[in-house]
Amino acid sequence: MAVWGLSPPRRTVDRTAPEEHARMDITYPIIIAAAKSWFRLGGMTIDFEGWENIPSEGGAVMATNHNSYLDFIVSGYPGVKKKRYTRFMAKKEVFDHKVGGPLMRSFHHLAVDRANGAEAFQVAVDALKAGEIVGVYPEATISRSFLIKDIKSGAVRMAVEAGVPIIPVAHFGMHRVQTKGHARDLSRGKTLVIRVGEPFVPEGTDVAADTAELKRRMSDLLEECIAAYPADQKPAGAWWVPASHGGSAPSLEEAERLDAEEKKSRAERKAAKAAAKAAAAKG
């Protein structure tokens, strides 16, 4: 078990630039300290194993499960023990915001254009080749079942292209604070369990098989997290416990149906808004 401590700023080199230049991480340590204080004040217990699987240097794809709105905190946690900072991919519009933009740039996160998948992919690959740890959520959206749902192949393809390993990570507990479909709960005494798996290098000859292997590893780690979660914090019928473990969370199949309904509803609202805008323009 480990506690997230404050690390000194780390100087990194961006090898994708025409000339090497050093950059200093200043904001990251501040946020780490803030998170550490939040955990302490909130009486949160951190059960963390596998940090030794984070490489001390060199690029790697960190593939983490996605079950809460606060997963960026959990995903940034593992690398800190090795004084590594994880760079996350975010849509470029966030970087254009007058407040969020400077903050995101201070973290050296990666601005990507969702409308240009090839460009976004290359941004991540360049960062990996420059020796960064790039954080991704292969499930793409929050899992309502709190189990690993179908994952995308992007993590595998990035690792193959950059010639770096994938580090599978799973966590359980942060969704009790804030997740989709449930009110925020900042009450004290929760537990967060994190498990970091051994790095593996995908063969690259069969992306589907490599992606299936990544899902298997993430699922096994998540099962370890759930098994390690305190019994008194996962009572029968609890909404934050997967149905397969005696909770009342939706099954994977039910969660998929809910996601499809939400996607359809969102598309209908978007179409209605566009139609109203077009009608107003004509009028």
GROMACS .gro file of C-alpha atoms in nm:
model
  283
    1MET     CA    1   0.000   0.000   0.000
    2ALA     CA    2   0.132   0.344  -0.082
    3VAL     CA    3   0.030   0.703  -0.026
    4TRP     CA    4   0.054   0.960  -0.303
    5GLY     CA    5   0.337   1.189  -0.200
    6LEU     CA    6   0.459   1.517  -0.339
    7SER     CA    7   0.730   1.487  -0.603
    8PRO     CA    8   0.970   1.763  -0.709
    9PRO     CA    9   0.925   1.911  -1.057
   10ARG     CA   10   1.072   1.681  -1.322
   11ARG     CA   11   1.268   1.814  -1.617
   12THR     CA   12   1.179   1.637  -1.939
   13VAL     CA   13   1.302   1.660  -2.296
   14ASP     CA   14   1.069   1.678  -2.595
   15ARG     CA   15   1.251   1.484  -2.865
   16THR     CA   16   0.981   1.556  -3.122
   17ALA     CA   17   1.095   1.917  -3.148
   18PRO     CA   18   1.359   2.018  -3.407
   19GLU     CA   19   1.595   2.103  -3.120
   20GLU     CA   20   1.589   1.941  -2.778
   21HIS     CA   21   1.458   2.170  -2.508
   22ALA     CA   22   1.395   2.116  -2.141
   23ARG     CA   23   1.061   2.184  -1.983
   24MET     CA   24   0.969   2.202  -1.619
   25ASP     CA   25   0.664   2.046  -1.457
   26ILE     CA   26   0.542   2.302  -1.205
   27THR     CA   27   0.164   2.261  -1.192
   28TYR     CA   28   0.160   1.882  -1.163
   29PRO     CA   29   0.329   1.870  -0.818
   30ILE     CA   30   0.084   2.133  -0.691
   31ILE     CA   31  -0.214   1.926  -0.802
   32ILE     CA   32  -0.056   1.615  -0.651
   33ALA     CA   33  -0.023   1.795  -0.318
   34ALA     CA   34  -0.385   1.909  -0.341
   35ALA     CA   35  -0.505   1.555  -0.412
   36LYS     CA   36  -0.297   1.423  -0.123
   37SER     CA   37  -0.462   1.675   0.108
   38TRP     CA   38  -0.808   1.585  -0.022
   39PHE     CA   39  -0.747   1.215   0.043
   40ARG     CA   40  -0.621   1.287   0.393
   41LEU     CA   41  -0.899   1.529   0.489
   42GLY     CA   42  -1.159   1.298   0.340
   43GLY     CA   43  -1.033   1.001   0.539
   44MET     CA   44  -0.977   0.808   0.217
   45THR     CA   45  -0.777   0.486   0.239
   46ILE     CA   46  -0.556   0.411  -0.062
   47ASP     CA   47  -0.477   0.046  -0.129
   48PHE     CA   48  -0.218   0.065  -0.407
   49GLU     CA   49  -0.007  -0.220  -0.545
   50GLY     CA   50   0.206  -0.267  -0.855
   51TRP     CA   51   0.373   0.075  -0.874
   52GLU     CA   52   0.704  -0.102  -0.948
   53ASN     CA   53   0.559  -0.192  -1.290
   54ILE     CA   54   0.580   0.172  -1.397
   55PRO     CA   55   0.904   0.217  -1.598
   56SER     CA   56   1.149   0.469  -1.456
   57GLU     CA   57   1.207   0.612  -1.802
   58GLY     CA   58   1.092   0.577  -2.161
   59GLY     CA   59   0.755   0.592  -2.326
   60ALA     CA   60   0.458   0.375  -2.234
   61VAL     CA   61   0.083   0.366  -2.286
   62MET     CA   62  -0.106   0.357  -1.957
   63ALA     CA   63  -0.446   0.194  -2.019
   64THR     CA   64  -0.689   0.255  -1.732
   65ASN     CA   65  -1.050   0.154  -1.671
   66HIS     CA   66  -1.309   0.433  -1.672
   67ASN     CA   67  -1.580   0.432  -1.405
   68SER     CA   68  -1.595   0.787  -1.271
   69TYR     CA   69  -1.567   1.154  -1.360
   70LEU     CA   70  -1.254   1.173  -1.142
   71ASP     CA   71  -1.050   0.903  -1.312
   72PHE     CA   72  -0.787   1.154  -1.421
   73ILE     CA   73  -0.683   1.174  -1.054
   74VAL     CA   74  -0.655   0.797  -1.023
   75SER     CA   75  -0.479   0.758  -1.358
   76GLY     CA   76  -0.216   1.011  -1.263
   77TYR     CA   77  -0.152   0.834  -0.933
   78PRO     CA   78   0.060   0.530  -1.038
   79GLY     CA   79   0.341   0.717  -1.209
   80VAL     CA   80   0.408   0.952  -0.918
   81LYS     CA   81   0.586   0.685  -0.715
   82LYS     CA   82   0.845   0.671  -0.995
   83LYS     CA   83   0.841   1.052  -1.034
   84ARG     CA   84   0.668   1.014  -1.371
   85TYR     CA   85   0.382   1.233  -1.490
   86THR     CA   86   0.113   1.097  -1.718
   87ARG     CA   87   0.009   1.301  -2.021
   88PHE     CA   88  -0.357   1.272  -2.116
   89MET     CA   89  -0.519   1.332  -2.451
   90ALA     CA   90  -0.787   1.603  -2.453
   91LYS     CA   91  -0.985   1.772  -2.727
   92LYS     CA   92  -0.815   2.084  -2.859
   93GLU     CA   93  -1.112   2.304  -2.769
   94VAL     CA   94  -1.017   2.264  -2.403
   95PHE     CA   95  -0.678   2.417  -2.480
   96ASP     CA   96  -0.847   2.719  -2.639
   97HIS     CA   97  -1.030   2.806  -2.318
   98LYS     CA   98  -0.890   3.117  -2.148
   99VAL     CA   99  -0.864   2.941  -1.811
  100GLY     CA  100  -0.849   2.570  -1.893
  101GLY     CA  101  -0.607   2.616  -2.183
  102PRO     CA  102  -0.310   2.748  -1.986
  103LEU     CA  103  -0.373   2.489  -1.715
  104MET     CA  104  -0.378   2.199  -1.962
  105ARG     CA  105  -0.063   2.326  -2.130
  106SER     CA  106   0.109   2.352  -1.792
  107PHE     CA  107   0.045   1.979  -1.746
  108HIS     CA  108   0.189   1.914  -2.093
  109HIS     CA  109  -0.123   1.721  -2.183
  110LEU     CA  110  -0.188   1.645  -2.550
  111ALA     CA  111  -0.426   1.856  -2.759
  112VAL     CA  112  -0.603   1.648  -3.022
  113ASP     CA  113  -0.862   1.715  -3.287
  114ARG     CA  114  -1.136   1.456  -3.252
  115ALA     CA  115  -1.243   1.526  -3.609
  116ASN     CA  116  -0.899   1.420  -3.730
  117GLY     CA  117  -0.831   1.074  -3.592
  118ALA     CA  118  -0.503   1.031  -3.781
  119GLU     CA  119  -0.363   1.356  -3.640
  120ALA     CA  120  -0.473   1.269  -3.285
  121PHE     CA  121  -0.309   0.928  -3.318
  122GLN     CA  122   0.017   1.085  -3.437
  123VAL     CA  123   0.020   1.335  -3.148
  124ALA     CA  124   0.010   1.043  -2.903
  125VAL     CA  125   0.273   0.843  -3.092
  126ASP     CA  126   0.510   1.141  -3.102
  127ALA     CA  127   0.473   1.187  -2.726
  128LEU     CA  128   0.541   0.818  -2.666
  129LYS     CA  129   0.852   0.828  -2.884
  130ALA     CA  130   0.965   1.135  -2.686
  131GLY     CA  131   0.962   0.918  -2.374
  132GLU     CA  132   0.630   1.021  -2.219
  133ILE     CA  133   0.371   0.807  -2.044
  134VAL     CA  134   0.046   0.865  -2.232
  135GLY     CA  135  -0.276   0.792  -2.044
  136VAL     CA  136  -0.575   0.649  -2.232
  137TYR     CA  137  -0.916   0.508  -2.140
  138PRO     CA  138  -0.970   0.222  -2.388
  139GLU     CA  139  -1.339   0.195  -2.292
  140ALA     CA  140  -1.381   0.553  -2.422
  141THR     CA  141  -1.678   0.628  -2.196
  142ILE     CA  142  -1.769   0.558  -1.834
  143SER     CA  143  -1.871   0.199  -1.762
  144ARG     CA  144  -2.209   0.205  -1.588
  145SER     CA  145  -2.163  -0.160  -1.486
  146PHE     CA  146  -1.827  -0.077  -1.321
  147LEU     CA  147  -1.680  -0.373  -1.508
  148ILE     CA  148  -1.457  -0.357  -1.817
  149LYS     CA  149  -1.675  -0.315  -2.124
  150ASP     CA  150  -1.560  -0.353  -2.485
  151ILE     CA  151  -1.244  -0.155  -2.545
  152LYS     CA  152  -1.108   0.030  -2.846
  153SER     CA  153  -0.791  -0.073  -3.028
  154GLY     CA  154  -0.622   0.269  -3.008
  155ALA     CA  155  -0.402   0.187  -2.709
  156VAL     CA  156  -0.260  -0.118  -2.884
  157ARG     CA  157  -0.208   0.060  -3.214
  158MET     CA  158  -0.027   0.349  -3.042
  159ALA     CA  159   0.203   0.113  -2.855
  160VAL     CA  160   0.284  -0.083  -3.171
  161GLU     CA  161   0.355   0.229  -3.376
  162ALA     CA  162   0.576   0.384  -3.107
  163GLY     CA  163   0.743   0.057  -3.006
  164VAL     CA  164   0.655   0.096  -2.638
  165PRO     CA  165   0.485  -0.127  -2.378
  166ILE     CA  166   0.130  -0.100  -2.247
  167ILE     CA  167   0.077  -0.076  -1.873
  168PRO     CA  168  -0.270  -0.204  -1.773
  169VAL     CA  169  -0.422  -0.033  -1.470
  170ALA     CA  170  -0.749  -0.091  -1.285
  171HIS     CA  171  -0.908   0.088  -0.992
  172PHE     CA  172  -1.225   0.061  -0.785
  173GLY     CA  173  -1.381   0.307  -0.545
  174MET     CA  174  -1.353   0.653  -0.699
  175HIS     CA  175  -1.691   0.606  -0.869
  176ARG     CA  176  -1.850   0.625  -0.524
  177VAL     CA  177  -1.750   0.994  -0.518
  178GLN     CA  178  -1.883   1.097  -0.859
  179THR     CA  179  -1.998   0.899  -1.159
  180LYS     CA  180  -2.263   0.896  -1.428
  181GLY     CA  181  -2.622   0.877  -1.306
  182HIS     CA  182  -2.547   0.931  -0.937
  183ALA     CA  183  -2.519   1.233  -0.710
  184ARG     CA  184  -2.178   1.344  -0.592
  185ASP     CA  185  -2.085   1.200  -0.252
  186LEU     CA  186  -1.802   1.370  -0.062
  187SER     CA  187  -1.861   1.187   0.265
  188ARG     CA  188  -1.555   1.057   0.450
  189GLY     CA  189  -1.412   0.711   0.494
  190LYS     CA  190  -1.413   0.566   0.143
  191THR     CA  191  -1.150   0.329   0.006
  192LEU     CA  192  -0.977   0.346  -0.330
  193VAL     CA  193  -0.806   0.032  -0.459
  194ILE     CA  194  -0.556   0.055  -0.745
  195ARG     CA  195  -0.368  -0.226  -0.916
  196VAL     CA  196  -0.097  -0.177  -1.180
  197GLY     CA  197  -0.024  -0.476  -1.398
  198GLU     CA  198   0.299  -0.587  -1.561
  199PRO     CA  199   0.384  -0.404  -1.885
  200PHE     CA  200   0.340  -0.602  -2.203
  201VAL     CA  201   0.448  -0.533  -2.557
  202PRO     CA  202   0.177  -0.614  -2.814
  203GLU     CA  203   0.301  -0.824  -3.104
  204GLY     CA  204   0.128  -0.603  -3.359
  205THR     CA  205   0.051  -0.879  -3.608
  206ASP     CA  206  -0.306  -0.917  -3.481
  207VAL     CA  207  -0.447  -0.596  -3.332
  208ALA     CA  208  -0.777  -0.763  -3.238
  209ALA     CA  209  -0.596  -1.036  -3.043
  210ASP     CA  210  -0.370  -0.784  -2.871
  211THR     CA  211  -0.674  -0.573  -2.777
  212ALA     CA  212  -0.848  -0.880  -2.636
  213GLU     CA  213  -0.535  -0.952  -2.430
  214LEU     CA  214  -0.535  -0.598  -2.295
  215LYS     CA  215  -0.901  -0.631  -2.196
  216ARG     CA  216  -0.828  -0.963  -2.022
  217ARG     CA  217  -0.545  -0.810  -1.823
  218MET     CA  218  -0.751  -0.506  -1.725
  219SER     CA  219  -1.045  -0.729  -1.626
  220ASP     CA  220  -0.821  -0.952  -1.411
  221LEU     CA  221  -0.679  -0.646  -1.235
  222LEU     CA  222  -1.027  -0.507  -1.173
  223GLU     CA  223  -1.133  -0.838  -1.020
  224GLU     CA  224  -0.832  -0.809  -0.787
  225CYS     CA  225  -0.944  -0.457  -0.692
  226ILE     CA  226  -1.298  -0.566  -0.615
  227ALA     CA  227  -1.177  -0.868  -0.415
  228ALA     CA  228  -0.947  -0.641  -0.211
  229TYR     CA  229  -1.220  -0.386  -0.145
  230PRO     CA  230  -1.332  -0.389   0.220
  231ALA     CA  231  -1.634  -0.614   0.270
  232ASP     CA  232  -1.811  -0.358   0.485
  233GLN     CA  233  -1.794  -0.109   0.196
  234LYS     CA  234  -1.952  -0.336  -0.064
  235PRO     CA  235  -2.278  -0.451   0.095
  236ALA     CA  236  -2.525  -0.661  -0.102
  237GLY     CA  237  -2.737  -0.445  -0.328
  238ALA     CA  238  -2.508  -0.140  -0.317
  239TRP     CA  239  -2.532   0.063  -0.637
  240TRP     CA  240  -2.152   0.096  -0.661
  241VAL     CA  241  -2.100  -0.282  -0.661
  242PRO     CA  242  -2.123  -0.474  -0.993
  243ALA     CA  243  -2.424  -0.702  -1.031
  244SER     CA  244  -2.191  -1.001  -1.071
  245HIS     CA  245  -2.057  -0.928  -0.721
  246GLY     CA  246  -2.393  -0.892  -0.549
  247GLY     CA  247  -2.453  -0.524  -0.614
  248SER     CA  248  -2.730  -0.343  -0.799
  249ALA     CA  249  -2.520  -0.183  -1.074
  250PRO     CA  250  -2.644  -0.259  -1.427
  251SER     CA  251  -2.509  -0.570  -1.594
  252LEU     CA  252  -2.276  -0.520  -1.891
  253GLU     CA  253  -2.570  -0.588  -2.124
  254GLU     CA  254  -2.805  -0.348  -1.945
  255ALA     CA  255  -2.534  -0.082  -1.933
  256GLU     CA  256  -2.483  -0.119  -2.308
  257ARG     CA  257  -2.856  -0.065  -2.364
  258LEU     CA  258  -2.853   0.247  -2.145
  259ASP     CA  259  -2.553   0.383  -2.332
  260ALA     CA  260  -2.729   0.328  -2.665
  261GLU     CA  261  -3.039   0.508  -2.541
  262GLU     CA  262  -2.833   0.800  -2.416
  263LYS     CA  263  -2.646   0.824  -2.746
  264LYS     CA  264  -2.973   0.823  -2.940
  265SER     CA  265  -3.125   1.088  -2.714
  266ARG     CA  266  -2.816   1.307  -2.748
  267ALA     CA  267  -2.828   1.279  -3.127
  268GLU     CA  268  -3.198   1.371  -3.130
  269ARG     CA  269  -3.136   1.678  -2.914
  270LYS     CA  270  -2.850   1.784  -3.137
  271ALA     CA  271  -3.064   1.744  -3.450
  272ALA     CA  272  -3.351   1.939  -3.294
  273LYS     CA  273  -3.116   2.220  -3.193
  274ALA     CA  274  -2.969   2.235  -3.544
  275ALA     CA  275  -3.319   2.240  -3.697
  276ALA     CA  276  -3.429   2.521  -3.466
  277LYS     CA  277  -3.119   2.721  -3.551
  278ALA     CA  278  -3.179   2.672  -3.924
  279ALA     CA  279  -3.545   2.775  -3.889
  280ALA     CA  280  -3.446   3.087  -3.695
  281ALA     CA  281  -3.195   3.180  -3.965
  282LYS     CA  282  -3.464   3.152  -4.234
  283GLY     CA  283  -3.715   3.349  -4.030
   0.00000   0.00000   0.00000
